[in-house]
Amino acid sequence: LAKTTQPISMDSYEGQEVNITCSHNNIATNDYITWYQQFPSQGPRFIIQGYKTKVTNEVASLFIPADRKSSTLSLPRVSLSDTAVYYCLVGVPNRDDKIIFGKGTRLHILP
Amino acid sequence: SQTIHQWPATLVQPVGSPLSLECTVEGTSNPNLYWYRQAAGRGLQLLFYSVGIGQISSEVPQNLSASRPQDRQFILSSKKLLLSDSGFYLCAWGRGSYEQYFGPGTRLTVT
């Protein structure tokens, strides 16, 4: 499993776009990048998954450069309710039976 | 649609008492099942995972055990609880695809 590095915490303000970057220098050819969101007292929730370039859904966008050694989760126009911990994970879907959550990035949205 | 249930929602147990937490999944068959623990202010720790009935992989050697008596039932047990067993216990299901779905969790306090 490729190791990931992401900031421990970030602050931002309501209405701003927030970008959380994850480094995964040892990503393997078959690895995908997956992001989860966890609110207090809840389990993590799958947000988005991608392999290369850009993926967008109703919640976020995921930008992956050509070398795939990093990725950026972009949250458009955040609100207070986006305050959560965000986890970046790297591995092979449909092969890896387990995933290991790191410490994640604690995002705090200020009014 | 798939649903995952966990109970109880909260539990207060004395040190040395036994533990049984149950998780069931509806709406899917042969899922991968997972038990995680999150201590206060800390990250998610994978405890056990199962890819089929009777197949349990342990990630953390300790006084906990897990069983999968039926396809969609996953049970976490302990014969004698320790203070350090306190935490937020989460069950999840997935298909090995890095897309896991978490239950509502059980908050366990060992006194």
CSV table of C-alpha atoms in Angstrom, one decimal:
chain,number,residue,atom,x,y,z
A,1,LEU,CA,0.0,0.0,0.0
A,2,ALA,CA,1.4,3.3,-1.0
A,3,LYS,CA,2.1,5.8,1.8
A,4,THR,CA,0.3,9.1,1.7
A,5,THR,CA,1.1,12.4,3.3
A,6,GLN,CA,-1.4,15.2,3.8
A,7,PRO,CA,-1.6,18.3,6.0
A,8,ILE,CA,-2.7,17.6,9.5
A,9,SER,CA,-5.1,20.5,9.6
A,10,MET,CA,-6.4,23.4,7.5
A,11,ASP,CA,-8.6,26.4,8.1
A,12,SER,CA,-10.7,28.2,5.6
A,13,TYR,CA,-13.7,30.5,5.4
A,14,GLU,CA,-17.2,30.0,4.2
A,15,GLY,CA,-17.7,30.5,0.5
A,16,GLN,CA,-14.0,29.8,-0.3
A,17,GLU,CA,-12.7,27.1,-2.4
A,18,VAL,CA,-10.6,24.6,-0.4
A,19,ASN,CA,-7.8,22.5,-1.9
A,20,ILE,CA,-6.3,19.7,0.1
A,21,THR,CA,-3.2,18.1,-1.4
A,22,CYS,CA,-2.1,14.6,-0.8
A,23,SER,CA,1.4,13.3,-1.7
A,24,HIS,CA,1.9,9.7,-2.7
A,25,ASN,CA,5.3,9.4,-4.3
A,26,ASN,CA,5.3,5.6,-4.3
A,27,ILE,CA,2.0,5.2,-6.1
A,28,ALA,CA,1.9,2.0,-8.2
A,29,THR,CA,0.6,1.7,-11.8
A,30,ASN,CA,-2.6,0.0,-10.7
A,31,ASP,CA,-3.3,2.2,-7.7
A,32,TYR,CA,-6.3,4.5,-7.6
A,33,ILE,CA,-6.7,7.6,-5.3
A,34,THR,CA,-9.7,7.7,-3.0
A,35,TRP,CA,-10.9,10.4,-0.7
A,36,TYR,CA,-13.2,10.0,2.3
A,37,GLN,CA,-14.9,12.6,4.6
A,38,GLN,CA,-15.6,12.0,8.3
A,39,PHE,CA,-17.9,14.2,10.4
A,40,PRO,CA,-17.6,13.9,14.2
A,41,SER,CA,-19.3,10.8,15.7
A,42,GLN,CA,-19.9,9.4,12.3
A,43,GLY,CA,-18.2,6.9,10.1
A,44,PRO,CA,-16.2,8.0,7.0
A,45,ARG,CA,-18.1,8.7,3.8
A,46,PHE,CA,-16.7,8.0,0.4
A,47,ILE,CA,-16.3,11.2,-1.6
A,48,ILE,CA,-14.5,10.6,-4.8
A,49,GLN,CA,-12.1,8.3,-6.5
A,50,GLY,CA,-9.9,8.7,-9.5
A,51,TYR,CA,-6.9,7.4,-11.5
A,52,LYS,CA,-5.7,10.3,-13.5
A,53,THR,CA,-6.5,13.8,-14.7
A,54,LYS,CA,-9.7,15.2,-13.3
A,55,VAL,CA,-12.8,13.6,-11.7
A,56,THR,CA,-15.8,15.7,-10.7
A,57,ASN,CA,-19.0,14.8,-8.9
A,58,GLU,CA,-21.6,16.7,-7.0
A,59,VAL,CA,-19.5,17.0,-3.9
A,60,ALA,CA,-15.9,17.6,-5.0
A,61,SER,CA,-13.3,17.5,-7.7
A,62,LEU,CA,-10.2,15.5,-7.8
A,63,PHE,CA,-7.1,16.7,-9.7
A,64,ILE,CA,-4.3,14.2,-10.5
A,65,PRO,CA,-1.2,15.4,-12.4
A,66,ALA,CA,0.4,13.3,-15.1
A,67,ASP,CA,3.0,11.8,-12.8
A,68,ARG,CA,0.3,10.8,-10.2
A,69,LYS,CA,2.6,11.5,-7.3
A,70,SER,CA,0.1,13.8,-5.7
A,71,SER,CA,-3.5,14.6,-5.9
A,72,THR,CA,-5.7,17.5,-4.9
A,73,LEU,CA,-9.2,17.3,-3.5
A,74,SER,CA,-11.1,20.5,-4.3
A,75,LEU,CA,-14.2,21.6,-2.4
A,76,PRO,CA,-16.0,24.5,-4.0
A,77,ARG,CA,-17.6,27.2,-1.9
A,78,VAL,CA,-17.3,25.5,1.4
A,79,SER,CA,-19.8,26.0,4.2
A,80,LEU,CA,-19.6,25.4,8.0
A,81,SER,CA,-20.9,21.9,7.4
A,82,ASP,CA,-17.8,20.9,5.5
A,83,THR,CA,-15.9,21.0,8.7
A,84,ALA,CA,-14.6,17.4,8.9
A,85,VAL,CA,-11.6,15.2,8.6
A,86,TYR,CA,-10.6,14.3,5.0
A,87,TYR,CA,-8.7,11.1,4.3
A,88,CYS,CA,-6.6,10.4,1.2
A,89,LEU,CA,-6.1,6.7,0.4
A,90,VAL,CA,-4.1,5.0,-2.4
A,91,GLY,CA,-4.5,1.4,-3.5
A,92,VAL,CA,-6.0,-1.0,-6.0
A,93,PRO,CA,-9.8,-1.2,-6.2
A,94,ASN,CA,-11.2,-4.8,-6.5
A,95,ARG,CA,-7.9,-6.3,-5.4
A,96,ASP,CA,-7.0,-4.9,-2.0
A,97,ASP,CA,-9.3,-6.4,0.6
A,98,LYS,CA,-8.4,-3.8,3.2
A,99,ILE,CA,-7.5,-0.1,3.3
A,100,ILE,CA,-5.6,1.7,6.0
A,101,PHE,CA,-6.8,5.1,7.0
A,102,GLY,CA,-4.1,7.6,7.9
A,103,LYS,CA,-4.6,10.6,10.2
A,104,GLY,CA,-6.3,12.6,7.5
A,105,THR,CA,-6.6,16.4,7.3
A,106,ARG,CA,-8.8,18.2,9.8
A,107,LEU,CA,-10.5,20.9,7.9
A,108,HIS,CA,-12.1,23.7,9.9
A,109,ILE,CA,-14.4,26.1,8.2
A,110,LEU,CA,-14.7,29.5,9.8
A,111,PRO,CA,-17.7,31.9,9.4
B,1,SER,CA,-30.4,-0.3,-1.7
B,2,GLN,CA,-27.8,-1.4,0.8
B,3,THR,CA,-28.1,-0.7,4.5
B,4,ILE,CA,-25.8,-1.4,7.4
B,5,HIS,CA,-26.9,-1.7,11.0
B,6,GLN,CA,-25.0,-1.6,14.2
B,7,TRP,CA,-26.1,-2.0,17.7
B,8,PRO,CA,-26.1,-0.8,20.4
B,9,ALA,CA,-25.5,2.8,19.7
B,10,THR,CA,-23.9,3.4,23.0
B,11,LEU,CA,-22.6,1.1,25.7
B,12,VAL,CA,-21.1,1.6,29.1
B,13,GLN,CA,-19.4,-1.5,30.5
B,14,PRO,CA,-17.2,-2.2,33.5
B,15,VAL,CA,-13.6,-3.4,33.2
B,16,GLY,CA,-13.5,-7.1,32.9
B,17,SER,CA,-16.9,-7.6,31.5
B,18,PRO,CA,-17.6,-9.3,28.2
B,19,LEU,CA,-18.5,-7.5,25.0
B,20,SER,CA,-20.6,-8.3,21.9
B,21,LEU,CA,-21.2,-5.8,19.1
B,22,GLU,CA,-23.2,-6.8,16.1
B,23,CYS,CA,-23.3,-5.6,12.6
B,24,THR,CA,-25.6,-6.6,9.8
B,25,VAL,CA,-25.8,-5.6,6.2
B,26,GLU,CA,-28.9,-5.7,4.0
B,27,GLY,CA,-29.3,-5.5,0.3
B,28,THR,CA,-26.1,-7.1,-0.8
B,29,SER,CA,-24.5,-10.5,-0.8
B,30,ASN,CA,-21.0,-11.7,0.0
B,31,PRO,CA,-19.7,-8.3,1.1
B,32,ASN,CA,-16.3,-7.7,2.6
B,33,LEU,CA,-16.9,-6.7,6.2
B,34,TYR,CA,-14.7,-4.6,8.5
B,35,TRP,CA,-14.4,-3.5,12.1
B,36,TYR,CA,-12.7,-0.3,12.9
B,37,ARG,CA,-12.0,1.5,16.2
B,38,GLN,CA,-11.5,5.2,16.7
B,39,ALA,CA,-10.2,6.4,20.1
B,40,ALA,CA,-11.1,9.9,21.1
B,41,GLY,CA,-9.2,12.4,19.0
B,42,ARG,CA,-7.4,9.8,17.0
B,43,GLY,CA,-7.5,8.1,13.6
B,44,LEU,CA,-9.3,5.0,12.4
B,45,GLN,CA,-7.7,1.7,13.4
B,46,LEU,CA,-8.6,-1.3,11.3
B,47,LEU,CA,-9.3,-4.2,13.8
B,48,PHE,CA,-10.6,-7.1,11.6
B,49,TYR,CA,-11.8,-7.7,8.2
B,50,SER,CA,-13.6,-10.6,6.5
B,51,VAL,CA,-14.0,-11.6,2.9
B,52,GLY,CA,-16.4,-14.5,3.5
B,53,ILE,CA,-18.2,-16.6,6.1
B,54,GLY,CA,-15.7,-17.8,8.7
B,55,GLN,CA,-12.8,-15.9,7.2
B,56,ILE,CA,-11.4,-13.4,9.6
B,57,SER,CA,-8.2,-11.4,9.3
B,58,SER,CA,-6.9,-9.7,12.4
B,59,GLU,CA,-4.9,-6.5,12.1
B,60,VAL,CA,-4.3,-5.8,15.7
B,61,PRO,CA,-3.5,-8.5,18.3
B,62,GLN,CA,-5.4,-7.7,21.4
B,63,ASN,CA,-8.2,-9.0,23.6
B,64,LEU,CA,-10.8,-8.6,20.9
B,65,SER,CA,-12.1,-11.2,18.4
B,66,ALA,CA,-14.4,-11.2,15.5
B,67,SER,CA,-16.7,-13.7,13.9
B,68,ARG,CA,-18.8,-13.9,10.8
B,69,PRO,CA,-21.4,-16.6,11.4
B,70,GLN,CA,-23.5,-15.6,8.4
B,71,ASP,CA,-22.8,-13.9,5.1
B,72,ARG,CA,-24.1,-10.5,6.2
B,73,GLN,CA,-23.4,-10.6,9.9
B,74,PHE,CA,-20.2,-9.5,11.6
B,75,ILE,CA,-19.7,-9.7,15.4
B,76,LEU,CA,-17.0,-8.1,17.5
B,77,SER,CA,-16.4,-9.7,20.9
B,78,SER,CA,-14.2,-9.6,24.0
B,79,LYS,CA,-14.1,-11.9,27.0
B,80,LYS,CA,-12.8,-9.2,29.3
B,81,LEU,CA,-12.8,-5.5,28.5
B,82,LEU,CA,-9.9,-3.2,29.3
B,83,LEU,CA,-10.1,0.5,29.9
B,84,SER,CA,-8.1,0.9,26.6
B,85,ASP,CA,-11.0,-0.7,24.7
B,86,SER,CA,-13.0,2.5,25.1
B,87,GLY,CA,-13.7,4.1,21.7
B,88,PHE,CA,-16.0,4.5,18.8
B,89,TYR,CA,-16.5,1.2,17.0
B,90,LEU,CA,-17.4,1.2,13.3
B,91,CYS,CA,-18.5,-1.6,11.1
B,92,ALA,CA,-18.2,-1.2,7.3
B,93,TRP,CA,-18.9,-3.2,4.2
B,94,GLY,CA,-17.4,-3.0,0.8
B,95,ARG,CA,-16.4,-5.0,-2.2
B,96,GLY,CA,-12.6,-4.5,-2.0
B,97,SER,CA,-13.1,-1.5,-4.2
B,98,TYR,CA,-11.8,1.2,-1.8
B,99,GLU,CA,-15.5,2.3,-1.6
B,100,GLN,CA,-16.6,1.3,1.9
B,101,TYR,CA,-19.9,2.1,3.6
B,102,PHE,CA,-19.9,2.6,7.3
B,103,GLY,CA,-22.5,1.9,9.9
B,104,PRO,CA,-23.7,4.4,12.5
B,105,GLY,CA,-21.1,3.2,15.1
B,106,THR,CA,-21.1,2.1,18.7
B,107,ARG,CA,-19.6,4.4,21.3
B,108,LEU,CA,-18.2,2.1,24.0
B,109,THR,CA,-17.1,3.5,27.4
B,110,VAL,CA,-15.3,1.1,29.7
B,111,THR,CA,-15.4,2.2,33.3
